[in-house]
mmCIF file of C-alpha atoms in Angstrom:
data_model
loop_
_atom_site.group_PDB
_atom_site.id
_atom_site.type_symbol
_atom_site.label_atom_id
_atom_site.label_comp_id
_atom_site.label_asym_id
_atom_site.label_seq_id
_atom_site.Cartn_x
_atom_site.Cartn_y
_atom_site.Cartn_z
ATOM 1 C CA MET A 1489 -6.640 -67.897 -18.734
ATOM 2 C CA GLU A 1490 -2.959 -67.282 -19.249
ATOM 3 C CA GLU A 1491 -3.822 -64.513 -21.500
ATOM 4 C CA THR A 1492 -6.063 -63.076 -18.862
ATOM 5 C CA LYS A 1493 -3.258 -63.283 -16.366
ATOM 6 C CA ARG A 1494 -0.863 -61.859 -18.736
ATOM 7 C CA LYS A 1495 -3.122 -58.915 -19.506
ATOM 8 C CA GLY A 1496 -3.540 -58.354 -15.761
ATOM 9 C CA GLU A 1497 0.148 -58.100 -15.154
ATOM 10 C CA GLU A 1498 0.660 -55.589 -17.984
ATOM 11 C CA VAL A 1499 -2.014 -53.245 -16.437
ATOM 12 C CA LEU A 1500 -0.442 -53.792 -13.116
ATOM 13 C CA ALA A 1501 2.790 -52.948 -14.378
ATOM 14 C CA SER A 1502 1.658 -49.734 -16.044
ATOM 15 C CA VAL A 1503 -0.298 -48.622 -12.984
ATOM 16 C CA HIS A 1504 2.897 -49.237 -10.770
ATOM 17 C CA SER A 1505 5.205 -47.323 -13.252
ATOM 18 C CA THR A 1506 2.755 -44.464 -13.094
ATOM 19 C CA VAL A 1507 1.982 -44.343 -9.467
ATOM 20 C CA PHE A 1508 5.753 -45.190 -8.484
ATOM 21 C CA LYS A 1509 7.569 -43.110 -11.173
ATOM 22 C CA GLU A 1510 10.946 -42.173 -10.007
ATOM 23 C CA SER A 1511 10.962 -38.607 -8.522
ATOM 24 C CA GLU A 1512 13.231 -35.802 -9.655
ATOM 25 C CA SER A 1513 15.232 -34.650 -6.589
ATOM 26 C CA LEU A 1514 14.330 -31.200 -5.094
ATOM 27 C CA ASP A 1515 17.097 -31.377 -2.600
ATOM 28 C CA GLY A 1516 18.957 -27.952 -3.017
ATOM 29 C CA LYS A 1517 16.226 -26.585 -5.512
ATOM 30 C CA CYS A 1518 13.356 -25.890 -3.257
ATOM 31 C CA ALA A 1519 12.966 -24.969 0.471
ATOM 32 C CA LYS A 1520 11.755 -27.777 2.693
ATOM 33 C CA ILE A 1521 8.295 -27.342 4.296
ATOM 34 C CA GLU A 1522 8.938 -26.453 7.989
ATOM 35 C CA GLY A 1523 6.826 -24.621 10.312
ATOM 36 C CA TYR A 1524 8.039 -22.429 13.543
ATOM 37 C CA ASP A 1525 9.058 -24.319 16.758
ATOM 38 C CA PHE A 1526 7.695 -22.658 19.827
ATOM 39 C CA ASN A 1527 9.867 -24.653 21.852
ATOM 40 C CA ARG A 1528 12.139 -21.826 21.073
ATOM 41 C CA GLY A 1529 10.218 -19.227 22.781
ATOM 42 C CA VAL A 1530 8.340 -16.367 20.885
ATOM 43 C CA ASN A 1531 11.076 -14.871 18.771
ATOM 44 C CA TYR A 1532 9.385 -12.508 16.205
ATOM 45 C CA PRO A 1533 12.154 -12.311 13.716
ATOM 46 C CA LEU A 1534 12.371 -16.080 13.493
ATOM 47 C CA LEU A 1535 8.650 -16.489 13.467
ATOM 48 C CA LEU A 1536 8.092 -14.317 10.580
ATOM 49 C CA ARG A 1537 11.099 -15.753 8.726
ATOM 50 C CA SER A 1538 9.393 -19.279 9.187
ATOM 51 C CA MET A 1539 6.465 -18.116 7.164
ATOM 52 C CA ALA A 1540 8.559 -18.491 4.149
ATOM 53 C CA THR A 1541 8.693 -22.462 4.621
ATOM 54 C CA THR A 1542 5.132 -22.834 6.048
ATOM 55 C CA GLY A 1543 3.480 -23.139 2.811
ATOM 56 C CA PHE A 1544 0.263 -21.821 1.054
ATOM 57 C CA GLN A 1545 -0.306 -18.020 1.577
ATOM 58 C CA ALA A 1546 2.253 -17.994 4.555
ATOM 59 C CA SER A 1547 4.906 -18.576 2.165
ATOM 60 C CA ASN A 1548 3.627 -15.846 -0.116
ATOM 61 C CA LEU A 1549 3.562 -13.459 2.881
ATOM 62 C CA GLY A 1550 7.086 -14.582 4.003
ATOM 63 C CA ASP A 1551 8.282 -13.816 0.469
ATOM 64 C CA ALA A 1552 6.636 -10.208 0.844
ATOM 65 C CA ILE A 1553 8.467 -9.636 3.949
ATOM 66 C CA GLN A 1554 11.579 -10.547 2.453
ATOM 67 C CA VAL A 1555 10.954 -8.168 -0.392
ATOM 68 C CA VAL A 1556 10.264 -5.317 2.143
ATOM 69 C CA ASN A 1557 13.608 -5.905 3.936
ATOM 70 C CA GLN A 1558 15.239 -5.812 0.718
ATOM 71 C CA MET A 1559 13.784 -2.385 -0.167
ATOM 72 C CA LEU A 1560 14.979 -1.053 3.444
ATOM 73 C CA ASP A 1561 18.445 -2.564 3.032
ATOM 74 C CA TRP A 1562 19.155 -1.440 -0.523
ATOM 75 C CA ARG A 1563 21.733 1.410 -1.044
ATOM 76 C CA LEU A 1564 22.724 2.883 -4.296
ATOM 77 C CA VAL A 1565 26.359 1.646 -3.565
ATOM 78 C CA ASP A 1566 25.038 -1.894 -4.208
ATOM 79 C CA GLU A 1567 24.497 -1.078 -7.882
ATOM 80 C CA ALA A 1568 27.105 -0.685 -10.574
ATOM 81 C CA VAL A 1569 28.210 2.998 -11.569
ATOM 82 C CA THR A 1570 26.784 3.893 -14.788
ATOM 83 C CA GLU A 1571 28.237 6.092 -17.733
ATOM 84 C CA ASP A 1572 25.410 8.681 -17.130
ATOM 85 C CA CYS A 1573 26.079 9.016 -13.371
ATOM 86 C CA SER A 1574 27.401 12.620 -12.453
ATOM 87 C CA ASP A 1575 30.383 13.074 -10.445
ATOM 88 C CA HIS A 1576 28.349 13.620 -7.401
ATOM 89 C CA GLU A 1577 26.347 10.382 -7.973
ATOM 90 C CA ARG A 1578 29.858 8.572 -8.280
ATOM 91 C CA ASP A 1579 30.969 9.676 -4.789
ATOM 92 C CA LEU A 1580 31.077 6.416 -2.596
ATOM 93 C CA GLU A 1581 29.873 8.070 0.572
ATOM 94 C CA TYR A 1582 26.980 9.681 -1.312
ATOM 95 C CA ARG A 1583 26.110 6.187 -2.759
ATOM 96 C CA LYS A 1584 26.051 4.520 0.563
ATOM 97 C CA CYS A 1585 23.370 7.081 1.975
ATOM 98 C CA VAL A 1586 21.026 6.738 -1.087
ATOM 99 C CA THR A 1587 18.230 4.357 -0.271
ATOM 100 C CA CYS A 1588 15.089 3.040 -2.032
ATOM 101 C CA LYS A 1589 12.127 5.183 -2.532
ATOM 102 C CA VAL A 1590 9.380 3.430 -0.912
ATOM 103 C CA PHE A 1591 5.591 4.024 -2.210
ATOM 104 C CA LEU A 1592 2.812 2.926 0.211
ATOM 105 C CA GLY A 1593 -0.659 2.513 -1.446
ATOM 106 C CA PHE A 1594 -3.787 1.570 0.657
ATOM 107 C CA THR A 1595 -7.569 1.881 0.340
ATOM 108 C CA SER A 1596 -9.769 3.565 2.899
ATOM 109 C CA ASN A 1597 -10.764 0.355 4.824
ATOM 110 C CA LEU A 1598 -7.122 0.229 6.126
ATOM 111 C CA ILE A 1599 -7.521 3.526 7.747
ATOM 112 C CA SER A 1600 -11.184 2.596 8.966
ATOM 113 C CA SER A 1601 -9.624 -0.289 10.652
ATOM 114 C CA GLY A 1602 -6.794 -0.368 13.448
ATOM 115 C CA VAL A 1603 -4.129 -0.760 10.665
ATOM 116 C CA ARG A 1604 -4.458 3.118 10.549
ATOM 117 C CA ASP A 1605 -2.008 3.147 13.528
ATOM 118 C CA ILE A 1606 0.446 0.924 11.659
ATOM 119 C CA VAL A 1607 0.247 3.356 8.686
ATOM 120 C CA ARG A 1608 0.806 6.215 11.118
ATOM 121 C CA PHE A 1609 3.827 4.552 12.694
ATOM 122 C CA LEU A 1610 5.331 4.139 9.193
ATOM 123 C CA LEU A 1611 5.168 7.750 8.451
ATOM 124 C CA GLN A 1612 5.990 8.975 11.813
ATOM 125 C CA HIS A 1613 9.265 7.230 11.584
ATOM 126 C CA ARG A 1614 9.818 8.003 7.903
ATOM 127 C CA MET A 1615 9.723 4.353 6.799
ATOM 128 C CA VAL A 1616 7.856 5.280 3.460
ATOM 129 C CA ASP A 1617 8.558 8.113 1.013
ATOM 130 C CA VAL A 1618 5.233 8.542 -0.829
ATOM 131 C CA VAL A 1619 1.745 7.641 -0.041
ATOM 132 C CA VAL A 1620 -1.245 7.143 -2.487
ATOM 133 C CA THR A 1621 -4.551 6.357 -1.377
ATOM 134 C CA THR A 1622 -8.516 6.832 -1.773
ATOM 135 C CA THR A 1623 -10.456 9.743 -0.485
ATOM 136 C CA GLY A 1624 -11.655 7.643 2.365
ATOM 137 C CA GLY A 1625 -8.198 6.984 3.368
ATOM 138 C CA ILE A 1626 -7.908 10.764 3.911
ATOM 139 C CA GLU A 1627 -11.215 11.610 5.445
ATOM 140 C CA GLU A 1628 -11.284 8.382 7.856
ATOM 141 C CA ASP A 1629 -7.821 9.531 9.521
ATOM 142 C CA LEU A 1630 -9.238 12.925 10.124
ATOM 143 C CA ILE A 1631 -12.472 12.064 11.387
ATOM 144 C CA LYS A 1632 -10.886 9.538 13.799
ATOM 145 C CA CYS A 1633 -9.326 12.586 15.514
ATOM 146 C CA LEU A 1634 -12.516 13.942 16.017
ATOM 147 C CA ALA A 1635 -14.644 11.237 17.100
ATOM 148 C CA PRO A 1636 -14.108 7.212 17.466
ATOM 149 C CA THR A 1637 -15.109 4.378 15.114
ATOM 150 C CA PHE A 1638 -16.591 1.364 16.910
ATOM 151 C CA ILE A 1639 -16.821 -2.442 16.614
ATOM 152 C CA GLY A 1640 -20.104 -3.699 15.285
ATOM 153 C CA ASP A 1641 -21.036 -6.870 13.368
ATOM 154 C CA PHE A 1642 -20.735 -7.701 9.615
ATOM 155 C CA SER A 1643 -24.611 -8.912 9.625
ATOM 156 C CA LEU A 1644 -26.035 -5.694 11.014
ATOM 157 C CA PRO A 1645 -28.944 -4.688 8.461
ATOM 158 C CA GLY A 1646 -28.502 -1.116 6.634
ATOM 159 C CA ALA A 1647 -32.231 -0.121 7.277
ATOM 160 C CA TYR A 1648 -31.866 -0.803 11.169
ATOM 161 C CA LEU A 1649 -28.406 1.160 11.177
ATOM 162 C CA ARG A 1650 -30.005 4.080 9.150
ATOM 163 C CA SER A 1651 -32.744 4.333 11.744
ATOM 164 C CA LYS A 1652 -30.014 4.776 14.463
ATOM 165 C CA GLY A 1653 -28.004 7.380 12.627
ATOM 166 C CA LEU A 1654 -25.133 4.839 12.041
ATOM 167 C CA ASN A 1655 -22.931 3.773 9.020
ATOM 168 C CA ARG A 1656 -21.340 0.257 8.638
ATOM 169 C CA ILE A 1657 -18.013 -0.272 7.248
ATOM 170 C CA GLY A 1658 -17.617 -4.053 7.134
ATOM 171 C CA ASN A 1659 -17.896 -4.798 10.978
ATOM 172 C CA LEU A 1660 -17.098 -1.164 12.146
ATOM 173 C CA LEU A 1661 -19.678 1.485 12.986
ATOM 174 C CA VAL A 1662 -19.393 5.099 12.388
ATOM 175 C CA PRO A 1663 -22.000 7.427 13.857
ATOM 176 C CA ASN A 1664 -23.563 10.199 11.686
ATOM 177 C CA ASP A 1665 -22.347 12.677 14.361
ATOM 178 C CA ASN A 1666 -18.725 12.036 13.168
ATOM 179 C CA TYR A 1667 -19.415 13.450 9.695
ATOM 180 C CA CYS A 1668 -21.224 16.510 11.287
ATOM 181 C CA LYS A 1669 -18.230 17.125 13.384
ATOM 182 C CA PHE A 1670 -15.958 16.827 10.278
ATOM 183 C CA GLU A 1671 -18.142 19.320 8.402
ATOM 184 C CA ASP A 1672 -17.826 21.699 11.162
ATOM 185 C CA TRP A 1673 -13.952 21.139 11.266
ATOM 186 C CA ILE A 1674 -13.189 21.407 7.640
ATOM 187 C CA ILE A 1675 -15.347 24.172 6.305
ATOM 188 C CA PRO A 1676 -13.392 27.054 7.832
ATOM 189 C CA ILE A 1677 -10.144 25.456 6.648
ATOM 190 C CA PHE A 1678 -11.653 25.616 3.085
ATOM 191 C CA ASP A 1679 -12.600 29.289 3.770
ATOM 192 C CA GLN A 1680 -9.089 30.231 4.597
ATOM 193 C CA MET A 1681 -7.691 28.359 1.618
ATOM 194 C CA LEU A 1682 -9.934 30.308 -0.658
ATOM 195 C CA LYS A 1683 -8.747 33.449 0.871
ATOM 196 C CA GLU A 1684 -5.186 32.550 0.276
ATOM 197 C CA GLN A 1685 -5.980 31.451 -3.213
ATOM 198 C CA ASN A 1686 -7.599 34.988 -3.743
ATOM 199 C CA THR A 1687 -4.978 37.073 -1.895
ATOM 200 C CA GLU A 1688 -1.724 35.319 -2.313
ATOM 201 C CA ASN A 1689 -2.274 33.430 -5.660
ATOM 202 C CA VAL A 1690 -2.031 30.005 -4.112
ATOM 203 C CA LEU A 1691 -2.712 27.180 -6.614
ATOM 204 C CA TRP A 1692 -4.215 24.333 -4.760
ATOM 205 C CA THR A 1693 -3.697 20.824 -5.637
ATOM 206 C CA PRO A 1694 -5.024 17.671 -4.010
ATOM 207 C CA SER A 1695 -1.619 16.924 -2.476
ATOM 208 C CA LYS A 1696 -1.412 20.492 -1.062
ATOM 209 C CA LEU A 1697 -4.884 20.375 0.301
ATOM 210 C CA ILE A 1698 -4.076 17.118 1.939
ATOM 211 C CA ALA A 1699 -0.999 18.427 3.302
ATOM 212 C CA ARG A 1700 -2.907 21.295 4.790
ATOM 213 C CA LEU A 1701 -5.421 19.214 6.372
ATOM 214 C CA GLY A 1702 -2.393 17.359 8.050
ATOM 215 C CA LYS A 1703 -1.065 20.514 9.411
ATOM 216 C CA GLU A 1704 -4.455 21.753 10.792
ATOM 217 C CA ILE A 1705 -5.473 18.559 12.357
ATOM 218 C CA ASN A 1706 -2.403 18.754 14.505
ATOM 219 C CA ASN A 1707 -2.745 15.418 16.110
ATOM 220 C CA GLU A 1708 -0.214 12.676 16.604
ATOM 221 C CA SER A 1709 -2.489 9.929 16.228
ATOM 222 C CA SER A 1710 -3.212 11.053 12.610
ATOM 223 C CA TYR A 1711 -1.038 9.654 9.867
ATOM 224 C CA LEU A 1712 -1.603 12.831 7.655
ATOM 225 C CA TYR A 1713 -0.192 14.859 10.579
ATOM 226 C CA TRP A 1714 3.027 12.878 10.282
ATOM 227 C CA ALA A 1715 2.952 13.197 6.563
ATOM 228 C CA TYR A 1716 2.819 16.976 6.794
ATOM 229 C CA LYS A 1717 5.453 17.105 9.597
ATOM 230 C CA ASN A 1718 7.972 14.727 7.861
ATOM 231 C CA ASN A 1719 7.113 16.169 4.355
ATOM 232 C CA ILE A 1720 6.090 12.942 3.008
ATOM 233 C CA PRO A 1721 3.685 13.619 -0.184
ATOM 234 C CA VAL A 1722 0.295 11.976 0.171
ATOM 235 C CA PHE A 1723 -1.583 11.692 -3.427
ATOM 236 C CA CYS A 1724 -5.278 10.851 -3.902
ATOM 237 C CA PRO A 1725 -6.405 10.363 -7.518
ATOM 238 C CA GLY A 1726 -10.050 10.892 -6.803
ATOM 239 C CA LEU A 1727 -10.288 13.401 -4.047
ATOM 240 C CA THR A 1728 -14.040 14.085 -4.478
ATOM 241 C CA ASP A 1729 -15.038 10.445 -4.086
ATOM 242 C CA GLY A 1730 -16.115 10.559 -0.602
ATOM 243 C CA SER A 1731 -17.368 12.627 2.284
ATOM 244 C CA LEU A 1732 -14.424 15.004 1.528
ATOM 245 C CA GLY A 1733 -16.061 15.572 -1.979
ATOM 246 C CA ASP A 1734 -19.322 16.185 -0.293
ATOM 247 C CA MET A 1735 -17.651 18.862 1.902
ATOM 248 C CA LEU A 1736 -15.980 20.708 -1.159
ATOM 249 C CA TYR A 1737 -19.405 20.509 -2.888
ATOM 250 C CA PHE A 1738 -21.332 22.051 -0.007
ATOM 251 C CA HIS A 1739 -18.415 24.745 0.376
ATOM 252 C CA SER A 1740 -18.762 25.767 -3.102
ATOM 253 C CA PHE A 1741 -22.605 27.052 -2.315
ATOM 254 C CA ARG A 1742 -21.608 28.671 0.641
ATOM 255 C CA ASN A 1743 -18.349 30.322 -0.483
ATOM 256 C CA PRO A 1744 -17.799 29.558 -3.957
ATOM 257 C CA GLY A 1745 -14.471 29.783 -5.964
ATOM 258 C CA LEU A 1746 -12.082 27.302 -4.380
ATOM 259 C CA ILE A 1747 -9.999 25.640 -7.181
ATOM 260 C CA LEU A 1748 -8.235 22.251 -6.920
ATOM 261 C CA ASP A 1749 -5.882 21.805 -9.910
ATOM 262 C CA VAL A 1750 -5.751 18.004 -10.554
ATOM 263 C CA VAL A 1751 -3.965 18.461 -13.872
ATOM 264 C CA GLN A 1752 -0.962 20.432 -12.240
ATOM 265 C CA GLU A 1753 -0.460 17.520 -10.032
ATOM 266 C CA GLU A 1754 -0.803 15.029 -12.996
ATOM 267 C CA SER A 1755 1.739 16.944 -15.061
ATOM 268 C CA THR A 1756 4.181 17.172 -12.230
ATOM 269 C CA LEU A 1757 4.037 13.159 -12.042
ATOM 270 C CA VAL A 1758 4.262 12.615 -15.847
ATOM 271 C CA SER A 1759 6.940 15.216 -16.611
ATOM 272 C CA PRO A 1760 8.741 15.753 -13.338
ATOM 273 C CA PRO A 1761 11.949 17.988 -12.855
ATOM 274 C CA PRO A 1762 15.113 15.817 -12.158
ATOM 275 C CA THR A 1763 14.735 15.974 -8.358
ATOM 276 C CA SER A 1764 11.070 15.113 -8.036
ATOM 277 C CA LEU A 1765 9.399 12.172 -7.093
ATOM 278 C CA ALA A 1766 9.390 10.112 -10.071
ATOM 279 C CA LYS A 1767 13.195 10.150 -10.412
ATOM 280 C CA LYS A 1768 15.197 7.680 -8.314
ATOM 281 C CA HIS A 1769 18.762 6.496 -9.167
ATOM 282 C CA GLU A 1770 18.577 3.858 -11.752
ATOM 283 C CA GLY A 1771 14.829 3.831 -11.607
ATOM 284 C CA ARG A 1772 14.810 2.119 -8.423
ATOM 285 C CA VAL A 1773 11.271 2.863 -7.322
ATOM 286 C CA GLN A 1774 9.763 0.576 -4.671
ATOM 287 C CA ALA A 1775 6.101 0.011 -4.427
ATOM 288 C CA ILE A 1776 3.720 -1.681 -1.856
ATOM 289 C CA HIS A 1777 0.236 -1.418 -3.635
ATOM 290 C CA GLY A 1778 -3.370 -1.623 -2.370
ATOM 291 C CA VAL A 1779 -5.305 -3.392 -4.944
ATOM 292 C CA SER A 1780 -7.213 -0.509 -6.443
ATOM 293 C CA PHE A 1781 -4.011 1.641 -6.950
ATOM 294 C CA LEU A 1782 -2.830 -0.581 -9.742
ATOM 295 C CA LEU A 1783 -5.531 1.000 -11.990
ATOM 296 C CA HIS A 1784 -4.711 4.504 -10.943
ATOM 297 C CA ARG A 1785 -2.461 6.439 -13.463
ATOM 298 C CA ASP A 1786 -0.685 8.030 -10.484
ATOM 299 C CA ILE A 1787 1.345 4.878 -9.781
ATOM 300 C CA HIS A 1788 2.483 4.602 -13.212
ATOM 301 C CA HIS A 1789 3.371 8.317 -13.209
ATOM 302 C CA VAL A 1790 5.365 8.051 -10.053
ATOM 303 C CA ALA A 1791 6.979 4.994 -11.104
ATOM 304 C CA GLY A 1792 8.800 6.902 -13.942
ATOM 305 C CA ARG A 1793 10.702 4.214 -15.689
ATOM 306 C CA GLY A 1794 9.096 1.357 -13.529
ATOM 307 C CA SER A 1795 9.673 -0.250 -10.055
ATOM 308 C CA SER A 1796 12.327 -2.764 -9.207
ATOM 309 C CA ALA A 1797 10.044 -4.602 -6.869
ATOM 310 C CA THR A 1798 6.422 -4.718 -6.058
ATOM 311 C CA ILE A 1799 4.275 -6.087 -3.221
ATOM 312 C CA GLY A 1800 0.601 -6.376 -3.873
ATOM 313 C CA LEU A 1801 -1.325 -7.565 -0.767
ATOM 314 C CA ARG A 1802 -5.055 -8.154 -2.010
ATOM 315 C CA LEU A 1803 -8.226 -10.016 -1.376
ATOM 316 C CA THR A 1804 -9.177 -11.043 -5.013
ATOM 317 C CA ASN A 1805 -8.180 -13.579 -7.555
ATOM 318 C CA ASP A 1806 -6.648 -13.440 -11.057
ATOM 319 C CA PHE A 1807 -9.651 -14.856 -12.630
ATOM 320 C CA ASP A 1808 -11.824 -11.760 -11.704
ATOM 321 C CA ARG A 1809 -9.575 -9.430 -13.278
ATOM 322 C CA HIS A 1810 -7.598 -8.178 -10.444
ATOM 323 C CA ASP A 1811 -4.332 -9.293 -11.721
ATOM 324 C CA HIS A 1812 -3.343 -5.709 -12.049
ATOM 325 C CA HIS A 1813 0.173 -5.663 -10.602
ATOM 326 C CA GLU A 1814 3.407 -4.850 -12.540
ATOM 327 C CA HIS A 1815 3.564 -8.117 -14.363
ATOM 328 C CA SER A 1816 0.338 -7.161 -16.019
ATOM 329 C CA TYR A 1817 1.307 -3.534 -16.857
ATOM 330 C CA GLY A 1818 4.901 -4.052 -17.513
ATOM 331 C CA VAL A 1819 5.886 -1.379 -14.917
ATOM 332 C CA CYS A 1820 8.442 -3.418 -13.227
ATOM 333 C CA VAL A 1821 11.771 -2.497 -15.349
ATOM 334 C CA VAL A 1822 13.942 -4.956 -13.340
ATOM 335 C CA VAL A 1823 11.792 -7.533 -11.426
ATOM 336 C CA VAL A 1824 13.321 -8.194 -8.223
ATOM 337 C CA ALA A 1825 9.945 -9.479 -7.002
ATOM 338 C CA ALA A 1826 6.185 -8.948 -7.616
ATOM 339 C CA ILE A 1827 4.548 -10.691 -4.830
ATOM 340 C CA CYS A 1828 0.701 -10.593 -4.436
ATOM 341 C CA PRO A 1829 -0.428 -12.517 -1.296
ATOM 342 C CA CYS A 1830 -4.112 -13.009 -0.983
ATOM 343 C CA LEU A 1831 -4.704 -12.007 2.577
ATOM 344 C CA ASP A 1832 -6.865 -9.778 4.739
ATOM 345 C CA TRP A 1833 -5.104 -6.594 4.956
ATOM 346 C CA THR A 1834 -5.695 -6.504 8.796
ATOM 347 C CA HIS A 1835 -3.696 -9.517 9.046
ATOM 348 C CA SER A 1836 -0.903 -9.261 6.539
ATOM 349 C CA VAL A 1837 -0.178 -5.499 7.096
ATOM 350 C CA ASN A 1838 0.532 -6.100 10.731
ATOM 351 C CA HIS A 1839 2.757 -9.000 10.016
ATOM 352 C CA ASN A 1840 4.572 -7.003 7.299
ATOM 353 C CA CYS A 1841 5.225 -4.152 9.855
ATOM 354 C CA CYS A 1842 6.461 -6.481 12.256
ATOM 355 C CA ALA A 1843 8.752 -7.835 9.821
ATOM 356 C CA VAL A 1844 9.991 -4.239 8.959
ATOM 357 C CA VAL A 1845 10.232 -3.068 12.705
ATOM 358 C CA GLY A 1846 11.710 -6.279 13.973
#
């Protein structure tokens, strides 16, 4: 009886020591979890700042917001003068004026959605320096200037929509007529580009073509218009992968000969002149990536010696092979931050833009 009692006490003591193990103090080491108090009223800067201490993905988003603001606040004067700096780069006033170069990457679904207006705002106000997107990210912007996209439903069956001449992008609906209008608009532009190629020896590259389309659309709702107007280059690694590619293909039959030199663009990014996109003082290239762009060689090329900070907003998980940010490929030379919140872009981009603007 005594033996049974003794063993029971030993088990209890063991469980007690495990359950009530003395904690290491986290005071001063970690932020305390604390949400936003709406008794303060709606203060957007404070609301966004509170995300960092809310926990779960809100904290990742809060960290991303902080990195965006660090990108915007950084000046070359914050860095020590290195031995290889020229006399011009040593000038204090000059160093105060040099900012980070911000790369914005996104996939076409962002432009299909209302986030297009956020992207347009960023380019309109010169808040990014370089854009990398997919073909859909080009054509969807242009098509929306010609005809609207509508709200539908995620569950609408493809066969039914096909019979109605409608296309579904998630819960968005795009009428076939939109693409017909796109073809009518763009083919004459290709004709003119071919004429300039033959008469003026213009060598067209994807980014030159995109800039030309931004000029021709001449619509302030278009982010490509503002990219053209503010001289912000827009790169598209696979320009033929979409409706734009269809238009180029159709044009090759109607009026053959138009050439797009992808290699020239690649070589510019790989071996750039000193003042080109890939060079930023001390390699401080900042990037905000969409998921697919971490696979594109363009990002690695424009990064040159690597980026100092990266934000990757994504919908995927590491276990399905989408851990493609700078930590994986080693493009962050000095890791200020590499943040990858797993969020719906239509939610996270709006919040990040609020942080930048506010």
